[in-house]
Short mmCIF file of C-alpha atoms and ligand atoms in Angstrom, two decimals:
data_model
loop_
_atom_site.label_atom_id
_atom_site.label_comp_id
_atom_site.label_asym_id
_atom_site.label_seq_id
_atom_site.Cartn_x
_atom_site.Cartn_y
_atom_site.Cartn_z
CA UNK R 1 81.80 -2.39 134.42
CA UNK R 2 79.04 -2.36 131.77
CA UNK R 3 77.09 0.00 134.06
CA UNK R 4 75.53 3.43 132.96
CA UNK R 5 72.55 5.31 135.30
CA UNK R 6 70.62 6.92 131.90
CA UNK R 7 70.65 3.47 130.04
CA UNK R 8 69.02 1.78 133.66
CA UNK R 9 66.66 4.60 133.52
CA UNK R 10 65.32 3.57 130.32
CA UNK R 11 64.98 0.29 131.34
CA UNK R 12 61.29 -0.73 132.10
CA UNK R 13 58.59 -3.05 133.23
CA UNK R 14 55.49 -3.25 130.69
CA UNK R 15 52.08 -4.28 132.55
CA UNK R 16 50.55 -6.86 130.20
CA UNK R 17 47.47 -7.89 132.34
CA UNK R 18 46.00 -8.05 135.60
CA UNK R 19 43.68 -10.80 136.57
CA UNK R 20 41.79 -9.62 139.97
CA UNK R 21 40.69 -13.02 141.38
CA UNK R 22 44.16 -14.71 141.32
CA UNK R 23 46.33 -11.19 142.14
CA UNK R 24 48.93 -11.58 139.73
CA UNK R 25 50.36 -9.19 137.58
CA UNK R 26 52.40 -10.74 134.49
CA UNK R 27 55.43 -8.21 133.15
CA UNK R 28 58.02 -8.22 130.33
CA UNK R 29 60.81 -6.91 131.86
CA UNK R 30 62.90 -4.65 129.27
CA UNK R 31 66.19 -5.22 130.86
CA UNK R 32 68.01 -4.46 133.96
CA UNK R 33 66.46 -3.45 136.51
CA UNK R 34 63.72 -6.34 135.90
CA UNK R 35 61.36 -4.77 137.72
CA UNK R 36 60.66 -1.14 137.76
CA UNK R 37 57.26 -0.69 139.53
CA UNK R 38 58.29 -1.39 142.75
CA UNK R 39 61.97 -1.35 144.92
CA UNK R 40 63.19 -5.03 145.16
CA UNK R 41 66.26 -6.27 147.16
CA UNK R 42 67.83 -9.02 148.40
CA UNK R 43 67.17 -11.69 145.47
CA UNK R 44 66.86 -15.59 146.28
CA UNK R 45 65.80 -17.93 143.50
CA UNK R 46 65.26 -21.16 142.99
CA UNK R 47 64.05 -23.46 140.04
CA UNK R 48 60.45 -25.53 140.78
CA UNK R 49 59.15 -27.93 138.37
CA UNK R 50 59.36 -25.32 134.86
CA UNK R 51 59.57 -21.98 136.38
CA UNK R 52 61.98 -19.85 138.35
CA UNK R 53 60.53 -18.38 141.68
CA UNK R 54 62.58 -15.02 142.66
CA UNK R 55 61.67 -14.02 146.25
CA UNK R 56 63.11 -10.55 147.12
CA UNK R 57 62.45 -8.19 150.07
CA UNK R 58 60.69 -4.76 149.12
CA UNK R 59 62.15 -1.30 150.05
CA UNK R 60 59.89 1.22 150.56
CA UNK R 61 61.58 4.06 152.31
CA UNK R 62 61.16 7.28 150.91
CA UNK R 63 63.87 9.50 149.52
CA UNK R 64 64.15 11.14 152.50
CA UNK R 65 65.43 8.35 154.60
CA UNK R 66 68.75 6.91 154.86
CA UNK R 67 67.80 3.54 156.32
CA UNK R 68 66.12 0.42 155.49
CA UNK R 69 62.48 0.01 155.27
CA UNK R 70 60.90 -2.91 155.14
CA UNK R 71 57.55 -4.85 156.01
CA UNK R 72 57.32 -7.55 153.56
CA UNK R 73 58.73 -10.56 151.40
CA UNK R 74 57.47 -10.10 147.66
CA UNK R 75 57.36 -13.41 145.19
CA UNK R 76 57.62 -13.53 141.07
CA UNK R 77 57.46 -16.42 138.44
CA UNK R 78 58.93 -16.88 135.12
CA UNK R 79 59.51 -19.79 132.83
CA UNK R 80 61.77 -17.96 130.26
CA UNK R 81 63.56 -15.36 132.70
CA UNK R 82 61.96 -12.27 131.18
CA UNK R 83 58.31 -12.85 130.83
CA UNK R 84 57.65 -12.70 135.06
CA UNK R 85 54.67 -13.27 137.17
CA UNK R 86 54.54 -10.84 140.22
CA UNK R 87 52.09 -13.14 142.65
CA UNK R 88 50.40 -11.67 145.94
CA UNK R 89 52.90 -10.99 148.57
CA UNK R 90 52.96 -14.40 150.60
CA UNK R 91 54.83 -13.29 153.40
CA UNK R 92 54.81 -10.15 156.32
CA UNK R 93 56.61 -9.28 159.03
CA UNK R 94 53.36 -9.35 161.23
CA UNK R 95 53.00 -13.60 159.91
CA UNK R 96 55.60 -14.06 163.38
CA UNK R 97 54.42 -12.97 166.33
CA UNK R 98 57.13 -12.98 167.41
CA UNK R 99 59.13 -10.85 165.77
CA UNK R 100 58.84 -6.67 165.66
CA UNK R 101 59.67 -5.21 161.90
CA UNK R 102 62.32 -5.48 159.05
CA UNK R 103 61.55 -7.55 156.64
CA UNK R 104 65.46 -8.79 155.19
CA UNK R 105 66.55 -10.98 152.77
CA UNK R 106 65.59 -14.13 152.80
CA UNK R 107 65.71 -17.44 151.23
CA UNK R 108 62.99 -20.47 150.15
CA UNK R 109 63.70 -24.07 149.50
CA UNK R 110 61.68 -27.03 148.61
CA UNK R 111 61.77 -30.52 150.57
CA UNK R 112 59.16 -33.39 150.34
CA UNK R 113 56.08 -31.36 148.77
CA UNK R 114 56.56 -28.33 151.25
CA UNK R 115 58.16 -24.86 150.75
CA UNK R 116 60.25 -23.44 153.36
CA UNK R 117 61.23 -20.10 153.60
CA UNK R 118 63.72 -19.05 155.74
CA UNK R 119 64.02 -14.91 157.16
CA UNK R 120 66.17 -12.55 158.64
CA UNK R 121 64.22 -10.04 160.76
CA UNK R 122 64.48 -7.77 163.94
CA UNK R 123 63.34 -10.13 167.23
CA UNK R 124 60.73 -8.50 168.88
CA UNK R 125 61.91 -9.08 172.45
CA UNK R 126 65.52 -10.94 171.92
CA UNK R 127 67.81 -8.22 171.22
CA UNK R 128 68.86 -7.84 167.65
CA UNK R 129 68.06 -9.47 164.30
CA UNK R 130 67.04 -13.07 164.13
CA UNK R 131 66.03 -16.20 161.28
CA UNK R 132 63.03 -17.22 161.29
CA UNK R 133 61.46 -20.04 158.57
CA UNK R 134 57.73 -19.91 157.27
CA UNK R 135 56.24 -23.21 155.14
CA UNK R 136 53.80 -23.71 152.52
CA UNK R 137 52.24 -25.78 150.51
CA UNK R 138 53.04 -24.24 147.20
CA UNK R 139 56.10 -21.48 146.08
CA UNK R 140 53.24 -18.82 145.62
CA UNK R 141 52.41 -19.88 150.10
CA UNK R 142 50.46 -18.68 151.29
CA UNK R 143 53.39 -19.02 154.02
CA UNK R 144 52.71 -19.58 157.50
CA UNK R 145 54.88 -19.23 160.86
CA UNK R 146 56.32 -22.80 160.94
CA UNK R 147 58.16 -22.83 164.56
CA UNK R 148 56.21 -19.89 166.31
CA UNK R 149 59.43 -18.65 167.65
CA UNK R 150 62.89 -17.65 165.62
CA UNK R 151 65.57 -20.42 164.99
CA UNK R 152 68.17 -18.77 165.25
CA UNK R 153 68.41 -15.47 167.87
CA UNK R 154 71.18 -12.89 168.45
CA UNK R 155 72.44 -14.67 171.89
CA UNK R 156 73.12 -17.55 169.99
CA UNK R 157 75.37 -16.68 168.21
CA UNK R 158 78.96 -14.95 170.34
CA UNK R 159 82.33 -14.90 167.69
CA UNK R 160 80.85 -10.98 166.96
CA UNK R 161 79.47 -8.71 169.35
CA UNK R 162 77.30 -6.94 167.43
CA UNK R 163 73.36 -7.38 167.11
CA UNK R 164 72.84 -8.00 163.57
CA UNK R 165 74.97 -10.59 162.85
CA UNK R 166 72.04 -13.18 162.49
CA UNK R 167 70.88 -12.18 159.30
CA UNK R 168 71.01 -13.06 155.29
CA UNK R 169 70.19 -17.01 155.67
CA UNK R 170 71.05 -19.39 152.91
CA UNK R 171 69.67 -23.28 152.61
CA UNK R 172 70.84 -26.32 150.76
CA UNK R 173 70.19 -29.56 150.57
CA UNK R 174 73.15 -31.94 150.03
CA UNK R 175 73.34 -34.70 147.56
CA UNK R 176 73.06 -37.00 150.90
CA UNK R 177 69.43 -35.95 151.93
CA UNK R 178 71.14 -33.43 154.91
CA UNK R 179 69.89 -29.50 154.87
CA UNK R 180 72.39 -26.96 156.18
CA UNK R 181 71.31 -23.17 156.91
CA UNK R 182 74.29 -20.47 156.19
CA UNK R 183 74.00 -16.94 157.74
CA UNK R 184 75.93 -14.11 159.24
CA UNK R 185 76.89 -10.77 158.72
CA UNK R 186 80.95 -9.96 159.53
CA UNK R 187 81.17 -13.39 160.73
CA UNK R 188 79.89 -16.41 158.30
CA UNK R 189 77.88 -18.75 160.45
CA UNK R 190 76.53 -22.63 159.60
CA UNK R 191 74.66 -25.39 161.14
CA UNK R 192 72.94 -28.58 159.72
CA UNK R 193 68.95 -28.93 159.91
CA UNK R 194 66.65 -31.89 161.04
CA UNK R 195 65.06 -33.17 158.06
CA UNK R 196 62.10 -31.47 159.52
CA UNK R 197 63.79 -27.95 158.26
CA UNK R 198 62.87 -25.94 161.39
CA UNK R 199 65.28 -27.27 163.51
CA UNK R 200 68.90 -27.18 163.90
CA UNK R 201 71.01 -30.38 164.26
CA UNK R 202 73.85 -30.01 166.48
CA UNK R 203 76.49 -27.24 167.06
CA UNK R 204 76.27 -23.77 164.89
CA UNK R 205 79.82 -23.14 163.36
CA UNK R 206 81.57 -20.62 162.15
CA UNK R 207 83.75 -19.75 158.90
CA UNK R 208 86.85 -17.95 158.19
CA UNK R 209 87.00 -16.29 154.95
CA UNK R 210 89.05 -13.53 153.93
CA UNK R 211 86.73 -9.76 154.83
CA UNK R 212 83.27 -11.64 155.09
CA UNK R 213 81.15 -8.37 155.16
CA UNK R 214 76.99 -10.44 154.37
CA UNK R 215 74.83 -12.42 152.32
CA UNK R 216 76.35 -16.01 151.98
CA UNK R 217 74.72 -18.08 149.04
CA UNK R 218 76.14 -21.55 149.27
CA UNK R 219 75.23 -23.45 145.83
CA UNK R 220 76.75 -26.94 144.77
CA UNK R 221 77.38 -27.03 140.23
CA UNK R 222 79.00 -30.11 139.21
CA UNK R 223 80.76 -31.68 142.06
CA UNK R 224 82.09 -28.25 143.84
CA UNK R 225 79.96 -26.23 146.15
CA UNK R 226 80.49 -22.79 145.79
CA UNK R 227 80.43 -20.12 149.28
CA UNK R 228 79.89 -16.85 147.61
CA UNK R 229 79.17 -13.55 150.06
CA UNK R 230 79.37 -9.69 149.90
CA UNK R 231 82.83 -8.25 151.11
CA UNK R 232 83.43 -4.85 152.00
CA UNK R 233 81.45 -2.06 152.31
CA UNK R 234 80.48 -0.67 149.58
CA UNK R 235 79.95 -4.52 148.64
CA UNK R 236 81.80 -6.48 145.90
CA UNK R 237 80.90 -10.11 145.61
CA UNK R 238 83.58 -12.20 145.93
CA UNK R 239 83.34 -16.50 146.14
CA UNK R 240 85.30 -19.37 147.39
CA UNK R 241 84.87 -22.91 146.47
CA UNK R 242 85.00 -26.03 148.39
CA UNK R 243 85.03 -30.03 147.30
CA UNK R 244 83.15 -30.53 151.02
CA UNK R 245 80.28 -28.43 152.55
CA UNK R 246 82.08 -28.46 155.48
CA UNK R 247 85.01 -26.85 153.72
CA UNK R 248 87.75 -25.77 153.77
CA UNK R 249 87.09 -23.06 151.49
CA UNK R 250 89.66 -21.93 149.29
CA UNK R 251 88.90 -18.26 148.17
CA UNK R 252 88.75 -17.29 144.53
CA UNK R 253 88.24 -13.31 144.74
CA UNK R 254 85.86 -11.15 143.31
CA UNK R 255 83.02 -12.17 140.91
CA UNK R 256 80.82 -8.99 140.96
CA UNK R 257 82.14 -5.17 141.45
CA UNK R 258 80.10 -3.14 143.17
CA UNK R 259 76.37 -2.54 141.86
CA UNK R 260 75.34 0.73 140.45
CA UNK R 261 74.87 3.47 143.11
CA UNK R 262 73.66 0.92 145.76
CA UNK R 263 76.23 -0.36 149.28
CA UNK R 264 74.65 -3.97 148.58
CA UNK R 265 75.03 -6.10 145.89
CA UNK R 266 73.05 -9.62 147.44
CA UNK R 267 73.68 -12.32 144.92
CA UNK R 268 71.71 -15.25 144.25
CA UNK R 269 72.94 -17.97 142.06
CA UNK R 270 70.97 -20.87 140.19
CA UNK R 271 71.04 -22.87 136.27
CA UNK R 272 67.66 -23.06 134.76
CA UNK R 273 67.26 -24.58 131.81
CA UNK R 274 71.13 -25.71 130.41
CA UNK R 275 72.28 -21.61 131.79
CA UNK R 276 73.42 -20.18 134.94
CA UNK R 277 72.63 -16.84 136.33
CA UNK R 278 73.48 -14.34 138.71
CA UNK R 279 70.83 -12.32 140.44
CA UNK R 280 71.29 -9.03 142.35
CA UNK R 281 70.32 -5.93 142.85
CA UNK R 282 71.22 -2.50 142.57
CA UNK R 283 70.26 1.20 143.32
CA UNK R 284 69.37 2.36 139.28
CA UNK R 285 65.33 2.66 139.27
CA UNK R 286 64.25 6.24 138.21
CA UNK R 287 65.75 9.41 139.49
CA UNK R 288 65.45 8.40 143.51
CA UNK R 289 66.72 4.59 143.45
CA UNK R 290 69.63 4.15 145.80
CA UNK R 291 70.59 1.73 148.70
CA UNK R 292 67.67 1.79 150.40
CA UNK R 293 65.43 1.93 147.23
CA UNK R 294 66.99 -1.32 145.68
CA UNK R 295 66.04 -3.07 142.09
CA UNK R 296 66.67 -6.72 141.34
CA UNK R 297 68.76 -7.41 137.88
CA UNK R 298 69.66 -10.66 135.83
CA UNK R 299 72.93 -11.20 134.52
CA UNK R 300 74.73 -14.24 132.59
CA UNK R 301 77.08 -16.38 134.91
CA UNK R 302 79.76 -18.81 133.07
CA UNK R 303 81.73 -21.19 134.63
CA UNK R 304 85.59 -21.72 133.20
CA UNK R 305 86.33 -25.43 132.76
CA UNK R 306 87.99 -25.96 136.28
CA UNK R 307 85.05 -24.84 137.65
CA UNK R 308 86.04 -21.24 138.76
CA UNK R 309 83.64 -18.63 137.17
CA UNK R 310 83.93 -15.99 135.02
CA UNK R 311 83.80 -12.16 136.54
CA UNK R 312 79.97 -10.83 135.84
CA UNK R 313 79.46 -8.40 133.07
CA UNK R 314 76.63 -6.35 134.73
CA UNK R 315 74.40 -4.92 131.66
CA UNK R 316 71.43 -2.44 130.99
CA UNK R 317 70.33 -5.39 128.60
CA UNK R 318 69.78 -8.54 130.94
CA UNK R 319 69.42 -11.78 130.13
CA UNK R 320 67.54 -13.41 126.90
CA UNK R 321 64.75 -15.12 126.99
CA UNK R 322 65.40 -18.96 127.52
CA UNK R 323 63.54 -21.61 126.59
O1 FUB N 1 68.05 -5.65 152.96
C1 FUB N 1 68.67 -5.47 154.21
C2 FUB N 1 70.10 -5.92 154.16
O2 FUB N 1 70.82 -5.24 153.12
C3 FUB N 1 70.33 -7.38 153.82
O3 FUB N 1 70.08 -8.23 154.88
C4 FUB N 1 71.74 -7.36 153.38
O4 FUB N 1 72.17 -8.49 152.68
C5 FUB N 1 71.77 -6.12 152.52
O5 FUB N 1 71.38 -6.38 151.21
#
């Protein structure tokens, strides 16, 4: 693994400006981690019109504690992959009434004009974590409640009995016009959404993959969709690939070892302008990063020619500027 701590701790963020009215702050990143002024986990991308838009949650527990803290949804822009816009924070915890604290990852999508962006988040009077979906108008939101309760809620959901198994959701939209929403943690969960986006449409499934610890991130290159996921704990990614949505899924093994001193790893997967990536995050950010002090990185993702992909090379260096 191309990993070492003192080369992430080099790596850095340069502030180039800061324009008041519109709150954005534009940053060269220098490397892995991209961004260095702030904790950022859970990554989910996706490519709008020339630009990438990277939503991540944002850690903010202090060194002290050993558990997640959370309150809000961050968003960033690039058009090359290393010059990146860090917009206004377009989402909060306190946007759903409904639900009590924990901002998790998340994941936004784009259908007729409007932006939906779909949560994982501790119910505020349902028992456990739930999904919840905000929309916009633009990537940048601001985001609004779209449902005014959660879609998806711990009772729900029965093959585990645990209460945070409704977590880390993943969208696509098929070739055919039909939207499915991927979730789970220990079990893999799916259901297909009205075209509306906020509700479901018919039964919720589940899928059996080998040690299916989090963080599905179901993408479609060429003409195979791909189920990738974190497995074990600490987490490795690992993927399977599929001809059909609806599977089966035929597993392929690891793709990413675990990330530098962090128990996640939370992929997100997308091409952008003729390359692929692979964005995750790690625990390398100054002297006090860790797993509950997370930092997003960018790596190179290849594909072989049967469509199986190459094993990441995680890197102090990060990806090159694209064009
Ligand atoms: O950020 C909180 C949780 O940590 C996420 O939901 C998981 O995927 C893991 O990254």
């Amino acid at each position: 693994m191309a990993y070492c701590k003192r080369h992430f701790l080099t790596a850095s963020l340069v502030y180039l400006s800061f324009q008041g009215f519109s709150q954005e702050k534009l940053a060269v990143s220098k490397g892995n981690p991209i961004i260095t002024n702030k904790y950022t986990a859970d990554p989910a991308a996706f490519v709008y019109g020339d630009s990438v838009y990277l939503y991540t949650g944002h850690d903010v527990a202090p060194k002290s504690k050993n558990d997640y803290e959370m309150h809000e949804w961050l968003c960033y822009s690039s058009a090359d992959m290393v010059n990146w816009k860090e917009h206004k924070s377009p989402l909060n915890v306190k946007d759903f009434a409904w639900a009590k604290d924990d901002a998790w990852a998340s994941q936004v999508i784009e259908r007729n004009g409007k932006f939906y962006w779909y949560v994982a988040t501790e119910h505020g009077s349902i028992k456990g974590k739930s999904i919840g979906v905000a929309v916009a108008d633009n990537p940048r939101g601001p985001f609004k409640d779209a449902l005014g309760k959660a879609l998806i809620t711990n009772n729900m959901t029965t093959a585990v009995d645990i209460t945070w198994d409704d977590i880390d959701p993943t969208v696509i939209i098929d070739d055919d016009g039909q939207a499915y929403l991927f979730w789970g943690n220990q079990r893999c969960y799916y259901a297909k959404l009205k075209a509306n986006m906020i509700e479901l449409d018919g039964e919720i499934k589940t899928i059996s993959v080998p040690e299916f610890t989090e963080a599905p991130w179901v993408h479609k290159h060429k003409n195979w969709y791909y189920l990738s996921y974190a497995s074990g704990f600490p987490e490795k990614i690992v993927y399977a690939m599929s001809k059909s949505i609806n599977g089966p899924w035929d597993y392929k093994g690891i793709l990413n070892e675990i990330a530098g001193n962090s128990n996640t790893n939370h992929q997100s997967i997308i091409d952008f302008k003729g390359k692929s990536y692979f964005i995750y995050h790690n625990g390398a950010i100054n002297n006090d990063g860790g797993s509950y002090r997370r930092s997003v990185c960018i790596d190179d993702l290849h594909y072989n020619n049967d469509g199986t992909i190459k094993r990441i090379i995680m890197t102090t260096e990060g990806v090159r500027k694209v064009r």
